[in-house]
Amino acid sequence: SRAQSLSGKRILVTAGPTYEPIDPVRFIGNRSSGKMGIAIADELCARGAAVHLILGPSALSPGKAGVEVIRVGTAREMHEAATTLFGRCDAAVLAAAVADYRPAKVAEQKIKKSGDEMQVSMVKNPDIAASLGQSKTIHQKLVGFALETQNGLENAQSKLEHKNLDLIVLNSLTDSGAGFNHDTNKITILDRGNKKREFELKTKAAVAVDIVDALQELWG
Ligand code: C5P
């Protein structure tokens, strides 16, 4: 973690969950805390990068005052903020747990309790990683994440290619202490040259150092 080694670089980070409203008081969300992405934003800032953190509904905030935080609620808001900013950035690290689907329509009034069953019809959200992957120039780098419950390496490899990422970080779910709401994580980083780097369980701050080292290596 060399100080100022990223000065002159502008980097976008997404973090946290998204909340997809059903009605004025309810939403569909997920258990992401935002910790991993916030740790990455802090590490990038510590190395002198200009950091834009697009943060979903998380109780947490970055530790470094230099990180510019853009708060969003839904996947569509996150997508809009990310596509607007990415053109000016040298890289994006997409750590957010974006909802794949949202309710097809948001009820204007609170939905009243009635029958024994109720259905919520869902439509697909935009894939931010895939959008940025499509617009990416040769000078821009993209880092994504994969959280899988089965066939982790194969699924991560396939996302790396289909979303046109430069690196993908596979989160282990089988190790205790890794993943959502923990202060520790255990990752494997895959690149486009079939290189696979496996790391030990460590604090999210230390994991962020490994991820930012790998990103920085792409620039040589
Ligand atoms: O396809 P999947 O959700 O597993 O891909 C995970 C990666 O793609 C993460 O980097 C996540 O932040 C990103 N993603 C995104 N927009 C979505 C879905 C996932 O940026 N709608």
PDB file of C-alpha atoms and ligand atoms in Angstrom:
ATOM      1  CA  SER A   1       0.000   0.000   0.000  1.00  0.00           C
ATOM      2  CA  ARG A   2       2.331   2.693  -1.263  1.00  0.00           C
ATOM      3  CA  ALA A   3       1.181   6.205  -0.410  1.00  0.00           C
ATOM      4  CA  GLN A   4       0.190   8.380  -3.388  1.00  0.00           C
ATOM      5  CA  SER A   5       0.869   5.525  -5.859  1.00  0.00           C
ATOM      6  CA  LEU A   6      -2.581   6.183  -7.392  1.00  0.00           C
ATOM      7  CA  SER A   7      -2.394   9.970  -7.535  1.00  0.00           C
ATOM      8  CA  GLY A   8      -3.783  11.209 -10.841  1.00  0.00           C
ATOM      9  CA  LYS A   9      -6.216   8.287 -11.060  1.00  0.00           C
ATOM     10  CA  ARG A  10      -9.985   8.785 -10.699  1.00  0.00           C
ATOM     11  CA  ILE A  11     -11.814   5.650  -9.577  1.00  0.00           C
ATOM     12  CA  LEU A  12     -15.481   4.780  -9.204  1.00  0.00           C
ATOM     13  CA  VAL A  13     -16.582   2.301  -6.525  1.00  0.00           C
ATOM     14  CA  THR A  14     -20.083   0.879  -6.010  1.00  0.00           C
ATOM     15  CA  ALA A  15     -20.964  -0.613  -2.625  1.00  0.00           C
ATOM     16  CA  GLY A  16     -23.835  -1.738  -0.450  1.00  0.00           C
ATOM     17  CA  PRO A  17     -27.211  -3.239  -1.287  1.00  0.00           C
ATOM     18  CA  THR A  18     -29.967  -1.694  -3.359  1.00  0.00           C
ATOM     19  CA  TYR A  19     -33.529  -1.354  -2.064  1.00  0.00           C
ATOM     20  CA  GLU A  20     -36.291  -1.882  -4.611  1.00  0.00           C
ATOM     21  CA  PRO A  21     -39.587  -0.355  -3.423  1.00  0.00           C
ATOM     22  CA  ILE A  22     -42.862  -2.287  -3.467  1.00  0.00           C
ATOM     23  CA  ASP A  23     -44.987   0.498  -1.978  1.00  0.00           C
ATOM     24  CA  PRO A  24     -44.249   3.652   0.089  1.00  0.00           C
ATOM     25  CA  VAL A  25     -43.176   1.628   3.140  1.00  0.00           C
ATOM     26  CA  ARG A  26     -41.808  -1.685   1.804  1.00  0.00           C
ATOM     27  CA  PHE A  27     -38.894  -2.808  -0.321  1.00  0.00           C
ATOM     28  CA  ILE A  28     -37.006  -5.872  -1.546  1.00  0.00           C
ATOM     29  CA  GLY A  29     -33.349  -5.777  -0.513  1.00  0.00           C
ATOM     30  CA  ASN A  30     -30.411  -7.960   0.468  1.00  0.00           C
ATOM     31  CA  ARG A  31     -27.964  -8.457   3.351  1.00  0.00           C
ATOM     32  CA  SER A  32     -24.993  -6.526   1.945  1.00  0.00           C
ATOM     33  CA  SER A  33     -23.451  -4.229   4.590  1.00  0.00           C
ATOM     34  CA  GLY A  34     -21.279  -2.219   2.182  1.00  0.00           C
ATOM     35  CA  LYS A  35     -18.170  -2.975   4.284  1.00  0.00           C
ATOM     36  CA  MET A  36     -16.034  -4.479   1.500  1.00  0.00           C
ATOM     37  CA  GLY A  37     -16.652  -1.686  -1.025  1.00  0.00           C
ATOM     38  CA  ILE A  38     -16.177   1.023   1.610  1.00  0.00           C
ATOM     39  CA  ALA A  39     -12.835  -0.563   2.625  1.00  0.00           C
ATOM     40  CA  ILE A  40     -11.774  -0.479  -1.046  1.00  0.00           C
ATOM     41  CA  ALA A  41     -12.802   3.181  -1.409  1.00  0.00           C
ATOM     42  CA  ASP A  42     -10.755   4.048   1.705  1.00  0.00           C
ATOM     43  CA  GLU A  43      -7.710   2.126   0.418  1.00  0.00           C
ATOM     44  CA  LEU A  44      -7.880   3.817  -3.014  1.00  0.00           C
ATOM     45  CA  CYS A  45      -8.136   7.206  -1.284  1.00  0.00           C
ATOM     46  CA  ALA A  46      -5.159   6.381   0.966  1.00  0.00           C
ATOM     47  CA  ARG A  47      -3.101   5.784  -2.199  1.00  0.00           C
ATOM     48  CA  GLY A  48      -3.960   9.203  -3.567  1.00  0.00           C
ATOM     49  CA  ALA A  49      -6.755   8.369  -6.050  1.00  0.00           C
ATOM     50  CA  ALA A  50      -9.805  10.619  -6.485  1.00  0.00           C
ATOM     51  CA  VAL A  51     -12.622   8.303  -5.366  1.00  0.00           C
ATOM     52  CA  HIS A  52     -16.347   8.446  -6.179  1.00  0.00           C
ATOM     53  CA  LEU A  53     -18.235   5.989  -3.956  1.00  0.00           C
ATOM     54  CA  ILE A  54     -21.773   5.219  -5.116  1.00  0.00           C
ATOM     55  CA  LEU A  55     -23.272   3.790  -1.960  1.00  0.00           C
ATOM     56  CA  GLY A  56     -26.608   2.017  -1.614  1.00  0.00           C
ATOM     57  CA  PRO A  57     -28.602   2.009   1.645  1.00  0.00           C
ATOM     58  CA  SER A  58     -25.851   1.103   4.131  1.00  0.00           C
ATOM     59  CA  ALA A  59     -25.544   2.142   7.774  1.00  0.00           C
ATOM     60  CA  LEU A  60     -21.818   2.715   7.203  1.00  0.00           C
ATOM     61  CA  SER A  61     -19.716   5.507   5.670  1.00  0.00           C
ATOM     62  CA  PRO A  62     -16.096   5.652   4.533  1.00  0.00           C
ATOM     63  CA  GLY A  63     -13.415   6.453   7.088  1.00  0.00           C
ATOM     64  CA  LYS A  64     -11.507   8.760   4.754  1.00  0.00           C
ATOM     65  CA  ALA A  65     -12.924  12.271   4.361  1.00  0.00           C
ATOM     66  CA  GLY A  66     -11.470  12.444   0.837  1.00  0.00           C
ATOM     67  CA  VAL A  67     -13.928   9.879  -0.564  1.00  0.00           C
ATOM     68  CA  GLU A  68     -16.804  11.570  -2.406  1.00  0.00           C
ATOM     69  CA  VAL A  69     -20.001   9.697  -1.478  1.00  0.00           C
ATOM     70  CA  ILE A  70     -23.054   9.578  -3.757  1.00  0.00           C
ATOM     71  CA  ARG A  71     -25.975   7.997  -1.915  1.00  0.00           C
ATOM     72  CA  VAL A  72     -28.508   6.021  -3.970  1.00  0.00           C
ATOM     73  CA  GLY A  73     -31.460   3.750  -3.198  1.00  0.00           C
ATOM     74  CA  THR A  74     -32.338   1.614  -6.193  1.00  0.00           C
ATOM     75  CA  ALA A  75     -30.373  -0.281  -8.853  1.00  0.00           C
ATOM     76  CA  ARG A  76     -31.607   2.176 -11.480  1.00  0.00           C
ATOM     77  CA  GLU A  77     -30.323   5.136  -9.458  1.00  0.00           C
ATOM     78  CA  MET A  78     -26.980   3.370  -9.002  1.00  0.00           C
ATOM     79  CA  HIS A  79     -26.833   2.600 -12.737  1.00  0.00           C
ATOM     80  CA  GLU A  80     -27.535   6.204 -13.671  1.00  0.00           C
ATOM     81  CA  ALA A  81     -24.888   7.594 -11.276  1.00  0.00           C
ATOM     82  CA  ALA A  82     -22.319   5.012 -12.427  1.00  0.00           C
ATOM     83  CA  THR A  83     -22.813   5.519 -16.176  1.00  0.00           C
ATOM     84  CA  THR A  84     -22.680   9.319 -15.704  1.00  0.00           C
ATOM     85  CA  LEU A  85     -19.385   9.196 -13.782  1.00  0.00           C
ATOM     86  CA  PHE A  86     -17.556   6.340 -15.519  1.00  0.00           C
ATOM     87  CA  GLY A  87     -16.580   8.342 -18.609  1.00  0.00           C
ATOM     88  CA  ARG A  88     -14.325  10.528 -16.458  1.00  0.00           C
ATOM     89  CA  CYS A  89     -12.821   7.608 -14.505  1.00  0.00           C
ATOM     90  CA  ASP A  90      -9.759   5.423 -15.011  1.00  0.00           C
ATOM     91  CA  ALA A  91     -11.322   2.421 -13.315  1.00  0.00           C
ATOM     92  CA  ALA A  92     -14.403   1.127 -11.535  1.00  0.00           C
ATOM     93  CA  VAL A  93     -14.608  -1.403  -8.719  1.00  0.00           C
ATOM     94  CA  LEU A  94     -18.128  -2.824  -8.577  1.00  0.00           C
ATOM     95  CA  ALA A  95     -18.631  -4.211  -5.095  1.00  0.00           C
ATOM     96  CA  ALA A  96     -22.347  -3.430  -4.760  1.00  0.00           C
ATOM     97  CA  ALA A  97     -24.855  -6.250  -4.295  1.00  0.00           C
ATOM     98  CA  VAL A  98     -27.279  -4.933  -6.911  1.00  0.00           C
ATOM     99  CA  ALA A  99     -30.802  -6.384  -6.972  1.00  0.00           C
ATOM    100  CA  ASP A 100     -31.216  -8.363 -10.202  1.00  0.00           C
ATOM    101  CA  TYR A 101     -34.984  -7.629 -10.301  1.00  0.00           C
ATOM    102  CA  ARG A 102     -37.325  -4.905  -9.032  1.00  0.00           C
ATOM    103  CA  PRO A 103     -41.094  -4.880  -8.542  1.00  0.00           C
ATOM    104  CA  ALA A 104     -42.725  -4.169 -11.921  1.00  0.00           C
ATOM    105  CA  LYS A 105     -44.737  -1.329 -10.416  1.00  0.00           C
ATOM    106  CA  VAL A 106     -44.516   0.583  -7.155  1.00  0.00           C
ATOM    107  CA  ALA A 107     -47.921   0.937  -5.496  1.00  0.00           C
ATOM    108  CA  GLU A 108     -48.742   4.582  -4.775  1.00  0.00           C
ATOM    109  CA  GLN A 109     -50.404   3.699  -1.481  1.00  0.00           C
ATOM    110  CA  LYS A 110     -49.462   1.143   1.148  1.00  0.00           C
ATOM    111  CA  ILE A 111     -50.711  -2.281  -0.001  1.00  0.00           C
ATOM    112  CA  LYS A 112     -53.497  -3.456   2.338  1.00  0.00           C
ATOM    113  CA  LYS A 113     -53.534  -6.939   3.821  1.00  0.00           C
ATOM    114  CA  SER A 114     -56.216  -9.039   2.088  1.00  0.00           C
ATOM    115  CA  GLY A 115     -56.051 -12.652   0.817  1.00  0.00           C
ATOM    116  CA  ASP A 116     -53.869 -15.515   2.127  1.00  0.00           C
ATOM    117  CA  GLU A 117     -51.422 -15.080  -0.743  1.00  0.00           C
ATOM    118  CA  MET A 118     -50.023 -12.150  -2.653  1.00  0.00           C
ATOM    119  CA  GLN A 119     -47.751 -11.909  -5.677  1.00  0.00           C
ATOM    120  CA  VAL A 120     -45.179  -9.294  -6.574  1.00  0.00           C
ATOM    121  CA  SER A 121     -44.346  -9.277 -10.263  1.00  0.00           C
ATOM    122  CA  MET A 122     -40.694  -8.421 -10.956  1.00  0.00           C
ATOM    123  CA  VAL A 123     -38.745  -7.043 -13.942  1.00  0.00           C
ATOM    124  CA  LYS A 124     -35.017  -7.140 -14.630  1.00  0.00           C
ATOM    125  CA  ASN A 125     -32.746  -4.313 -13.469  1.00  0.00           C
ATOM    126  CA  PRO A 126     -29.928  -2.959 -15.631  1.00  0.00           C
ATOM    127  CA  ASP A 127     -26.573  -4.716 -15.107  1.00  0.00           C
ATOM    128  CA  ILE A 128     -24.183  -1.912 -14.175  1.00  0.00           C
ATOM    129  CA  ALA A 129     -21.055  -4.042 -14.581  1.00  0.00           C
ATOM    130  CA  ALA A 130     -22.114  -5.182 -18.061  1.00  0.00           C
ATOM    131  CA  SER A 131     -23.009  -1.582 -19.106  1.00  0.00           C
ATOM    132  CA  LEU A 132     -19.618  -0.245 -18.035  1.00  0.00           C
ATOM    133  CA  GLY A 133     -17.947  -3.274 -19.643  1.00  0.00           C
ATOM    134  CA  GLN A 134     -19.565  -2.345 -22.962  1.00  0.00           C
ATOM    135  CA  SER A 135     -18.534   1.310 -22.853  1.00  0.00           C
ATOM    136  CA  LYS A 136     -15.046   0.632 -21.467  1.00  0.00           C
ATOM    137  CA  THR A 137     -12.035   1.983 -23.404  1.00  0.00           C
ATOM    138  CA  ILE A 138      -8.651   0.217 -23.485  1.00  0.00           C
ATOM    139  CA  HIS A 139      -7.340   2.611 -20.850  1.00  0.00           C
ATOM    140  CA  GLN A 140     -10.126   1.892 -18.345  1.00  0.00           C
ATOM    141  CA  LYS A 141     -10.065  -1.035 -15.921  1.00  0.00           C
ATOM    142  CA  LEU A 142     -13.070  -2.829 -14.455  1.00  0.00           C
ATOM    143  CA  VAL A 143     -13.142  -4.977 -11.328  1.00  0.00           C
ATOM    144  CA  GLY A 144     -16.233  -7.008 -10.436  1.00  0.00           C
ATOM    145  CA  PHE A 145     -17.248  -9.392  -7.683  1.00  0.00           C
ATOM    146  CA  ALA A 146     -18.876 -12.804  -7.654  1.00  0.00           C
ATOM    147  CA  LEU A 147     -20.715 -14.318  -4.715  1.00  0.00           C
ATOM    148  CA  GLU A 148     -21.697 -17.868  -5.552  1.00  0.00           C
ATOM    149  CA  THR A 149     -23.207 -20.765  -3.640  1.00  0.00           C
ATOM    150  CA  GLN A 150     -22.089 -23.329  -6.233  1.00  0.00           C
ATOM    151  CA  ASN A 151     -19.517 -23.679  -9.049  1.00  0.00           C
ATOM    152  CA  GLY A 152     -17.812 -20.504  -7.833  1.00  0.00           C
ATOM    153  CA  LEU A 153     -14.753 -20.563 -10.107  1.00  0.00           C
ATOM    154  CA  GLU A 154     -16.681 -21.445 -13.271  1.00  0.00           C
ATOM    155  CA  ASN A 155     -19.363 -18.813 -12.634  1.00  0.00           C
ATOM    156  CA  ALA A 156     -16.779 -16.162 -11.777  1.00  0.00           C
ATOM    157  CA  GLN A 157     -14.758 -16.945 -14.933  1.00  0.00           C
ATOM    158  CA  SER A 158     -17.892 -16.688 -17.054  1.00  0.00           C
ATOM    159  CA  LYS A 159     -18.873 -13.302 -15.495  1.00  0.00           C
ATOM    160  CA  LEU A 160     -15.330 -12.007 -16.007  1.00  0.00           C
ATOM    161  CA  GLU A 161     -15.695 -12.635 -19.749  1.00  0.00           C
ATOM    162  CA  HIS A 162     -19.381 -11.847 -20.338  1.00  0.00           C
ATOM    163  CA  LYS A 163     -19.268  -8.523 -18.471  1.00  0.00           C
ATOM    164  CA  ASN A 164     -15.894  -7.618 -20.059  1.00  0.00           C
ATOM    165  CA  LEU A 165     -14.161  -7.165 -16.682  1.00  0.00           C
ATOM    166  CA  ASP A 166     -10.389  -7.091 -16.153  1.00  0.00           C
ATOM    167  CA  LEU A 167     -10.519  -8.747 -12.731  1.00  0.00           C
ATOM    168  CA  ILE A 168     -13.144 -10.609 -10.773  1.00  0.00           C
ATOM    169  CA  VAL A 169     -13.060 -11.162  -7.022  1.00  0.00           C
ATOM    170  CA  LEU A 170     -14.687 -14.410  -5.944  1.00  0.00           C
ATOM    171  CA  ASN A 171     -15.981 -14.333  -2.367  1.00  0.00           C
ATOM    172  CA  SER A 172     -15.850 -17.596  -0.522  1.00  0.00           C
ATOM    173  CA  LEU A 173     -19.159 -18.445   1.158  1.00  0.00           C
ATOM    174  CA  THR A 174     -18.019 -21.781   2.554  1.00  0.00           C
ATOM    175  CA  ASP A 175     -15.496 -20.319   5.004  1.00  0.00           C
ATOM    176  CA  SER A 176     -16.861 -19.063   8.303  1.00  0.00           C
ATOM    177  CA  GLY A 177     -16.056 -15.384   8.738  1.00  0.00           C
ATOM    178  CA  ALA A 178     -16.348 -14.618   5.017  1.00  0.00           C
ATOM    179  CA  GLY A 179     -19.016 -12.591   3.229  1.00  0.00           C
ATOM    180  CA  PHE A 180     -21.983 -10.483   4.306  1.00  0.00           C
ATOM    181  CA  ASN A 181     -21.741  -8.499   7.534  1.00  0.00           C
ATOM    182  CA  HIS A 182     -18.433  -9.995   8.634  1.00  0.00           C
ATOM    183  CA  ASP A 183     -15.335  -7.913   9.262  1.00  0.00           C
ATOM    184  CA  THR A 184     -13.279 -10.579   7.519  1.00  0.00           C
ATOM    185  CA  ASN A 185     -13.354 -12.042   4.020  1.00  0.00           C
ATOM    186  CA  LYS A 186     -11.645 -14.773   1.987  1.00  0.00           C
ATOM    187  CA  ILE A 187     -11.210 -14.129  -1.719  1.00  0.00           C
ATOM    188  CA  THR A 188      -9.791 -15.482  -4.955  1.00  0.00           C
ATOM    189  CA  ILE A 189      -8.894 -13.006  -7.741  1.00  0.00           C
ATOM    190  CA  LEU A 190      -9.143 -14.130 -11.377  1.00  0.00           C
ATOM    191  CA  ASP A 191      -7.750 -12.157 -14.325  1.00  0.00           C
ATOM    192  CA  ARG A 192      -8.093 -12.360 -18.123  1.00  0.00           C
ATOM    193  CA  GLY A 193      -4.831 -14.279 -18.423  1.00  0.00           C
ATOM    194  CA  ASN A 194      -6.190 -17.278 -16.489  1.00  0.00           C
ATOM    195  CA  LYS A 195      -4.152 -16.317 -13.450  1.00  0.00           C
ATOM    196  CA  LYS A 196      -5.793 -17.303 -10.164  1.00  0.00           C
ATOM    197  CA  ARG A 197      -4.713 -15.770  -6.877  1.00  0.00           C
ATOM    198  CA  GLU A 198      -6.061 -17.301  -3.667  1.00  0.00           C
ATOM    199  CA  PHE A 199      -5.824 -15.424  -0.383  1.00  0.00           C
ATOM    200  CA  GLU A 200      -6.214 -16.352   3.271  1.00  0.00           C
ATOM    201  CA  LEU A 201      -9.087 -15.204   5.476  1.00  0.00           C
ATOM    202  CA  LYS A 202      -8.247 -11.632   6.569  1.00  0.00           C
ATOM    203  CA  THR A 203      -9.846  -8.373   7.625  1.00  0.00           C
ATOM    204  CA  LYS A 204     -11.780  -6.531   4.915  1.00  0.00           C
ATOM    205  CA  ALA A 205      -9.224  -3.697   5.210  1.00  0.00           C
ATOM    206  CA  ALA A 206      -6.427  -6.176   4.399  1.00  0.00           C
ATOM    207  CA  VAL A 207      -8.503  -7.748   1.599  1.00  0.00           C
ATOM    208  CA  ALA A 208      -8.948  -4.247   0.147  1.00  0.00           C
ATOM    209  CA  VAL A 209      -5.141  -3.880   0.031  1.00  0.00           C
ATOM    210  CA  ASP A 210      -4.869  -7.127  -2.002  1.00  0.00           C
ATOM    211  CA  ILE A 211      -7.642  -6.034  -4.421  1.00  0.00           C
ATOM    212  CA  VAL A 212      -6.150  -2.560  -4.941  1.00  0.00           C
ATOM    213  CA  ASP A 213      -2.670  -4.112  -5.423  1.00  0.00           C
ATOM    214  CA  ALA A 214      -4.135  -6.337  -8.175  1.00  0.00           C
ATOM    215  CA  LEU A 215      -5.836  -3.349  -9.846  1.00  0.00           C
ATOM    216  CA  GLN A 216      -2.663  -1.292  -9.671  1.00  0.00           C
ATOM    217  CA  GLU A 217      -0.682  -4.155 -11.269  1.00  0.00           C
ATOM    218  CA  LEU A 218      -2.898  -3.869 -14.355  1.00  0.00           C
ATOM    219  CA  TRP A 219      -1.388  -0.423 -14.956  1.00  0.00           C
ATOM    220  CA  GLY A 220       2.133  -1.821 -14.475  1.00  0.00           C
TER     221      GLY A 220
HETATM  222  O1  C5P B   1     -24.213 -11.332 -12.142  1.00  0.00           O
HETATM  223  P1  C5P B   1     -23.806 -11.052 -10.749  1.00  0.00           P
HETATM  224  O2  C5P B   1     -24.785 -10.228  -9.975  1.00  0.00           O
HETATM  225  O3  C5P B   1     -23.373 -12.263  -9.958  1.00  0.00           O
HETATM  226  O4  C5P B   1     -22.468 -10.193 -10.929  1.00  0.00           O
HETATM  227  C1  C5P B   1     -21.823  -9.634  -9.839  1.00  0.00           C
HETATM  228  C2  C5P B   1     -21.012  -8.441 -10.269  1.00  0.00           C
HETATM  229  O5  C5P B   1     -21.767  -7.614 -11.170  1.00  0.00           O
HETATM  230  C3  C5P B   1     -20.666  -7.555  -9.105  1.00  0.00           C
HETATM  231  O6  C5P B   1     -19.455  -6.887  -9.397  1.00  0.00           O
HETATM  232  C4  C5P B   1     -21.856  -6.597  -9.065  1.00  0.00           C
HETATM  233  O7  C5P B   1     -21.533  -5.387  -8.411  1.00  0.00           O
HETATM  234  C5  C5P B   1     -22.126  -6.403 -10.534  1.00  0.00           C
HETATM  235  N1  C5P B   1     -23.543  -6.126 -10.871  1.00  0.00           N
HETATM  236  C6  C5P B   1     -23.905  -4.875 -11.325  1.00  0.00           C
HETATM  237  N2  C5P B   1     -25.211  -4.627 -11.676  1.00  0.00           N
HETATM  238  C7  C5P B   1     -26.148  -5.587 -11.570  1.00  0.00           C
HETATM  239  C8  C5P B   1     -25.788  -6.858 -11.099  1.00  0.00           C
HETATM  240  C9  C5P B   1     -24.485  -7.101 -10.747  1.00  0.00           C
HETATM  241  O8  C5P B   1     -23.034  -3.993 -11.420  1.00  0.00           O
HETATM  242  N3  C5P B   1     -27.406  -5.331 -11.910  1.00  0.00           N
END
